[in-house]
Coordinates of N, CA and C in Angstrom, one line a residue:
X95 N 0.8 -1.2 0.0 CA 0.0 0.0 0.0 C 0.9 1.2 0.0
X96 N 0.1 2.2 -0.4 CA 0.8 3.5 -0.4 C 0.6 4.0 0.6
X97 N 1.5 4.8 1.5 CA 1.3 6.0 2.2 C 0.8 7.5 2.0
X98 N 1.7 7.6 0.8 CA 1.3 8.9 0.3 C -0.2 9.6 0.1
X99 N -0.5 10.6 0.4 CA -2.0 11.2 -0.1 C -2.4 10.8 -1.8
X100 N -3.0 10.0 -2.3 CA -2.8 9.8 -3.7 C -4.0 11.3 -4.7
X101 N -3.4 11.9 -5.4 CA -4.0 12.6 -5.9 C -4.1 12.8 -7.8
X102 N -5.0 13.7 -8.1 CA -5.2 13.5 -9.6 C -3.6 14.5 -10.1
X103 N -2.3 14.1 -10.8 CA -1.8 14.8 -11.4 C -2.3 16.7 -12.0
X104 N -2.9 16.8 -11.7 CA -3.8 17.7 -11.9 C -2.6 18.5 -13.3
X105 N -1.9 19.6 -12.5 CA -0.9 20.6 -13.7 C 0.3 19.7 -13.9
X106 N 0.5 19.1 -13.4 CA 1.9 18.0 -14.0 C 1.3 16.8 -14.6
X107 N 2.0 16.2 -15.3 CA 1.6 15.4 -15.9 C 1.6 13.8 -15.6
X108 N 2.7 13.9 -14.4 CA 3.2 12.3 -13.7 C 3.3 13.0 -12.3
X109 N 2.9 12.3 -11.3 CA 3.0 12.0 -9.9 C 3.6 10.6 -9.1
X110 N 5.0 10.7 -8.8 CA 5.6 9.9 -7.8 C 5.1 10.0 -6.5
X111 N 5.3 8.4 -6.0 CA 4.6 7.9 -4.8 C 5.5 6.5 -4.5
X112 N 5.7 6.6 -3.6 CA 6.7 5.2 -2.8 C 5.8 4.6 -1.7
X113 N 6.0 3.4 -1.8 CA 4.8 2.6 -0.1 C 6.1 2.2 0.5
X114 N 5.6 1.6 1.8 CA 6.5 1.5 2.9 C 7.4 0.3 2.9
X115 N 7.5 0.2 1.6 CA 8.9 -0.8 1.4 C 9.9 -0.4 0.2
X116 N 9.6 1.0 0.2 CA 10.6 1.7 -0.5 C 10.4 1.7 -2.3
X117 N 9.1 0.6 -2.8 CA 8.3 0.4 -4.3 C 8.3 1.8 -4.4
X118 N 8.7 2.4 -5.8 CA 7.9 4.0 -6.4 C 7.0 3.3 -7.4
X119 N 5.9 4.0 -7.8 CA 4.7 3.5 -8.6 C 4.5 5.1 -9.1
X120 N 4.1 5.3 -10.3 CA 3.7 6.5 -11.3 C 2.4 6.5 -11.5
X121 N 1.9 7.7 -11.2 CA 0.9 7.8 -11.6 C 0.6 9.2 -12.8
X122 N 0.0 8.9 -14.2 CA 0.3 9.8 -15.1 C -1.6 10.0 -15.1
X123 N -1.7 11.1 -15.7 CA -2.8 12.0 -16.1 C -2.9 12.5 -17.4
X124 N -3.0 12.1 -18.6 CA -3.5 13.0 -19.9 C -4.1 13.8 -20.1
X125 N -5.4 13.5 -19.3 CA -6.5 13.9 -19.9 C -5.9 15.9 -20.3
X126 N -5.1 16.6 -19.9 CA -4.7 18.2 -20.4 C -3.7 17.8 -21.8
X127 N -2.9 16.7 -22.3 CA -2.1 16.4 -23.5 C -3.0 16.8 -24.7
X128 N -2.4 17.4 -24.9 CA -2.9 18.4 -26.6 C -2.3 17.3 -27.7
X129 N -1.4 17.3 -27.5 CA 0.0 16.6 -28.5 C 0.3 15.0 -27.8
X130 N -0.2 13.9 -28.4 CA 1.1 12.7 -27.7 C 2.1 12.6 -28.0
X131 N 2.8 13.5 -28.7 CA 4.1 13.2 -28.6 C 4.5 13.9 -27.3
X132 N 4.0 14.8 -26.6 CA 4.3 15.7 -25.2 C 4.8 14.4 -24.4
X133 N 3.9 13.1 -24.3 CA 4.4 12.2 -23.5 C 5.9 11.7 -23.5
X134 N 6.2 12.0 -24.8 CA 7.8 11.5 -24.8 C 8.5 12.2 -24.6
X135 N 8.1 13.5 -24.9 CA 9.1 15.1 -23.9 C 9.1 14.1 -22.2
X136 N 8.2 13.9 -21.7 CA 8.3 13.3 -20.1 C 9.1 12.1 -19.5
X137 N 9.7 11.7 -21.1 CA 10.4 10.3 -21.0 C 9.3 9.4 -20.9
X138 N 8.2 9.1 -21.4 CA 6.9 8.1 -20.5 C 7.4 6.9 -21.5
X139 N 8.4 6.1 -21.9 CA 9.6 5.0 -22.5 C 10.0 4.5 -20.7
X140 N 10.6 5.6 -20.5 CA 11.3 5.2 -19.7 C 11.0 5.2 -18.1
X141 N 9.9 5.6 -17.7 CA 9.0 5.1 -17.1 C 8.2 4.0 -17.0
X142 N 7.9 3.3 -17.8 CA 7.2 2.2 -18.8 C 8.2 1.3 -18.8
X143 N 9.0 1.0 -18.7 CA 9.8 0.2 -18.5 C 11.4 0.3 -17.5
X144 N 11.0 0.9 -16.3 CA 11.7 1.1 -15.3 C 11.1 0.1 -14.3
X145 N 10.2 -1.2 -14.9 CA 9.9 -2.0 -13.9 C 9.2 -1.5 -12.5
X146 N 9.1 -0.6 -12.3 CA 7.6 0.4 -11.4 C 6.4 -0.1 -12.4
X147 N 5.7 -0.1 -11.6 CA 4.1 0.2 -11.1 C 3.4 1.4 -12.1
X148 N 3.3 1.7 -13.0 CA 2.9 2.8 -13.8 C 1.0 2.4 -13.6
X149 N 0.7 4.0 -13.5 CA -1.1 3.9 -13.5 C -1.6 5.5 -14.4
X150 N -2.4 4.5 -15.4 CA -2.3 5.8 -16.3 C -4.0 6.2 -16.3
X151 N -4.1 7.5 -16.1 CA -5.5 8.4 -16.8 C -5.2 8.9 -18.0
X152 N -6.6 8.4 -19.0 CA -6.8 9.0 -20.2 C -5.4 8.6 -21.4
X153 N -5.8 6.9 -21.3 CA -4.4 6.1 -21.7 C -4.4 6.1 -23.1
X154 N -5.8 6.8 -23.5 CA -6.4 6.6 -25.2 C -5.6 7.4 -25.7
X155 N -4.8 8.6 -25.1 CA -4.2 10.1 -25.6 C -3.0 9.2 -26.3
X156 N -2.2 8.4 -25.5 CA -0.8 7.8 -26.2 C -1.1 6.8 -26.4
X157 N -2.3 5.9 -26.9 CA -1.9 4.7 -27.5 C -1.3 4.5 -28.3
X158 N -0.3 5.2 -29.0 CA 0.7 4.7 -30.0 C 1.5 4.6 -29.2
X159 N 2.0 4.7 -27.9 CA 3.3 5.0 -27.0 C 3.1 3.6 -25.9
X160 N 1.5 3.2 -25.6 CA 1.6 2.2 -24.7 C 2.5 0.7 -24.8
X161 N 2.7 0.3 -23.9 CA 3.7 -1.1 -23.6 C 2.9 -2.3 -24.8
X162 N 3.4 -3.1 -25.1 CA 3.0 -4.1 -25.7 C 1.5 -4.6 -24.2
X163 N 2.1 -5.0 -23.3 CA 1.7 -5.7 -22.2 C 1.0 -4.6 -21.4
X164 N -0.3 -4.7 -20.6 CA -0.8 -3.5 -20.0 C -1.9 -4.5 -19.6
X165 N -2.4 -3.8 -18.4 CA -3.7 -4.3 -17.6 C -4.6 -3.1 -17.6
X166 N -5.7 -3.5 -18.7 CA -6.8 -2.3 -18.7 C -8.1 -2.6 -17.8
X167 N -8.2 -1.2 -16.9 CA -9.0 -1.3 -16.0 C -10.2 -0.2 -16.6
X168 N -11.8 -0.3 -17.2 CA -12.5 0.6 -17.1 C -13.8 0.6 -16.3
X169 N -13.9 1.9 -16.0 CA -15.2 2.3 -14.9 C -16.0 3.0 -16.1
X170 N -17.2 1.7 -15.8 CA -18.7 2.4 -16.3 C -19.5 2.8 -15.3
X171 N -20.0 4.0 -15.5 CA -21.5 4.5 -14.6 C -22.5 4.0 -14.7
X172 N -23.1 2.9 -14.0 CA -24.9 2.5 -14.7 C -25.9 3.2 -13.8
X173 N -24.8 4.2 -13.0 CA -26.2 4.6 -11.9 C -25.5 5.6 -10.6
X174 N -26.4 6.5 -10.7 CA -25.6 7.2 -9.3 C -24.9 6.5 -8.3
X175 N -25.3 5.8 -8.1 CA -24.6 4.3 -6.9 C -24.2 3.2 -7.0
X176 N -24.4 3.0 -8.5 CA -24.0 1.5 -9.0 C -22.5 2.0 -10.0
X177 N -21.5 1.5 -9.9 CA -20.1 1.6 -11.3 C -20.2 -0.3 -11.1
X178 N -19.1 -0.1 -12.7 CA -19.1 -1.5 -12.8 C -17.7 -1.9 -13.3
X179 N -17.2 -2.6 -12.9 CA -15.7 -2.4 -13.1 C -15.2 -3.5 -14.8
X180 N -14.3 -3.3 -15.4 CA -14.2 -4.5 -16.3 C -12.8 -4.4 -16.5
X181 N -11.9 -5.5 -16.4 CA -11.0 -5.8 -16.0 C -10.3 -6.9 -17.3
X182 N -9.0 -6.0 -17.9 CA -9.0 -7.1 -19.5 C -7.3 -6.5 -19.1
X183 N -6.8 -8.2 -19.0 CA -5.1 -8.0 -19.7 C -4.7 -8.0 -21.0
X184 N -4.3 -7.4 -21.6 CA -4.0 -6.9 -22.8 C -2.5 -7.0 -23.2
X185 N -2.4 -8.3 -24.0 CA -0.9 -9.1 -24.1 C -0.2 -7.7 -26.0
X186 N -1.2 -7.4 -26.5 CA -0.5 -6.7 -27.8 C -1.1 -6.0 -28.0
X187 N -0.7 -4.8 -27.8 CA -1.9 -3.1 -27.8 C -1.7 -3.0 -29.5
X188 N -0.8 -3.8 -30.1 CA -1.4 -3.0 -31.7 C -2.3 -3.3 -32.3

């Protein structure tokens, strides 16, 4: 688990976070990316394969940049109180 307060990347575009065995895990935010190539100005290569924990918002911006290998997690709304989670490992993003 994490310690840290976890929050939305809001004006940056990546947020570092360590749990209490010293793991860092990334958490990135697109949804403000105009441009996907901006994600490679951020190095997000080398993030992505730094063996951390990467957690991406608004992952549709760089699908040309995503890992071969990724675990896609989407949240549907069916109801003010009802989400529904759907849960798909994804071996070849092309």
């Amino acid at each position: 688990s994490v310690s840290d307060q976890v929050s939305s990347p809001t004006f940056g575009i990546v947020n570092h976070y360590e749990n209490q065995q010293g793991d860092l895990f990334y958490h990135f935010d697109f949804y403000r990316l105009d441009d996907p190539s901006e994600a490679l100005d951020i190095g997000i290569e080398e993030y992505f394969y730094s063996g951390n924990y990467c957690w991406l918002e608004w992952a549709e911006k760089i699908a040309a940049f995503l890992p071969e290998k990724f675990f896609l997690i989407r949240i549907s709304t069916d109801s003010e109180t009802k989400r529904t989670l759907n849960l798909q490992h994804i071996k070849d993003a092309s």
